[in-house]
Amino acid sequence: MPCYTYILKCSDNTLYTGWTNDLAKRIKTHNAGKGARYTRGRLPVKLLYYEIFSTKQEAQRREVQIKKLSRQEKLSLIKNS
């Protein structure tokens, strides 16, 4: 089963990065207010970017890498995808 690392745009224009093994379900969970604590007060969220990996470990590793990027670097990643 593939795993995904993703970037969401929150209603306050901030970016949120996470990982999941079911992208569509995870976005619905976030928008239902049952996702990460960070996104609950910033609904709705919109999917801007994702990458597909074959293992959970790869997706988690990429999540950590993306979280270390500056906002500008994240926006550049999104724009160049």
Coordinates of C-alpha atoms in Angstrom, one line a residue:
M1 CA 0.0 0.0 0.0
P2 CA 1.5 3.4 -0.9
C3 CA 2.1 6.1 1.6
Y4 CA 2.0 9.8 1.1
T5 CA 3.7 12.9 2.4
Y6 CA 1.5 16.0 1.9
I7 CA 1.3 19.7 2.3
L8 CA -2.0 21.4 3.1
K9 CA -2.9 25.1 3.0
C10 CA -5.0 26.1 6.0
S11 CA -7.7 28.8 6.0
D12 CA -5.3 31.2 7.8
N13 CA -2.8 30.7 4.9
T14 CA -0.4 28.6 6.9
L15 CA 1.1 25.4 5.6
Y16 CA 0.8 22.0 7.3
T17 CA 2.8 18.9 6.4
G18 CA 1.9 15.3 7.3
W19 CA 1.9 11.8 6.1
T20 CA -0.7 9.1 5.6
N21 CA -1.5 5.8 3.8
D22 CA -4.9 7.1 2.6
L23 CA -4.7 10.6 1.3
A24 CA -8.4 11.2 0.4
K25 CA -9.6 9.9 3.8
R26 CA -6.9 12.0 5.7
I27 CA -8.0 15.2 4.0
K28 CA -11.6 14.5 4.9
T29 CA -10.5 13.8 8.5
H30 CA -8.7 17.1 8.7
N31 CA -11.7 19.0 7.3
A32 CA -14.0 17.2 9.7
G33 CA -12.0 18.7 12.6
K34 CA -10.6 15.3 13.6
G35 CA -7.2 15.6 12.1
A36 CA -4.1 17.1 13.7
R37 CA -4.6 19.6 16.5
Y38 CA -2.8 22.3 14.4
T39 CA -5.4 22.1 11.6
R40 CA -8.6 21.9 13.8
G41 CA -8.7 25.7 14.3
R42 CA -7.6 26.5 10.7
L43 CA -10.4 24.8 8.6
P44 CA -11.0 24.2 5.9
V45 CA -7.7 22.9 4.6
K46 CA -6.8 22.4 0.9
L47 CA -4.3 19.9 -0.5
L48 CA -1.5 21.7 -2.3
Y49 CA 1.1 19.0 -2.8
Y50 CA 1.9 15.3 -2.2
E51 CA 4.5 12.7 -2.9
I52 CA 4.0 8.9 -3.0
F53 CA 6.3 6.4 -1.3
S54 CA 6.3 2.7 -1.0
T55 CA 6.8 2.5 2.8
K56 CA 5.7 4.4 5.9
Q57 CA 9.3 5.0 6.9
E58 CA 10.1 6.8 3.6
A59 CA 7.0 9.0 3.9
Q60 CA 7.8 9.9 7.5
R61 CA 11.4 10.6 6.6
R62 CA 10.3 13.0 3.8
E63 CA 7.8 14.6 6.2
V64 CA 10.6 15.5 8.6
Q65 CA 12.7 16.9 5.6
I66 CA 9.8 19.1 4.4
K67 CA 9.1 20.4 7.9
K68 CA 12.6 21.6 8.1
L69 CA 12.2 23.8 5.0
S70 CA 11.3 27.4 5.2
R71 CA 7.9 28.6 4.1
Q72 CA 9.4 30.0 0.9
E73 CA 11.2 26.7 0.2
K74 CA 7.9 24.8 0.7
L75 CA 6.1 27.2 -1.7
S76 CA 8.9 26.7 -4.3
L77 CA 8.5 22.9 -3.9
I78 CA 4.8 23.2 -4.5
K79 CA 5.2 25.5 -7.5
N80 CA 7.8 23.3 -9.2
S81 CA 5.8 20.1 -8.9

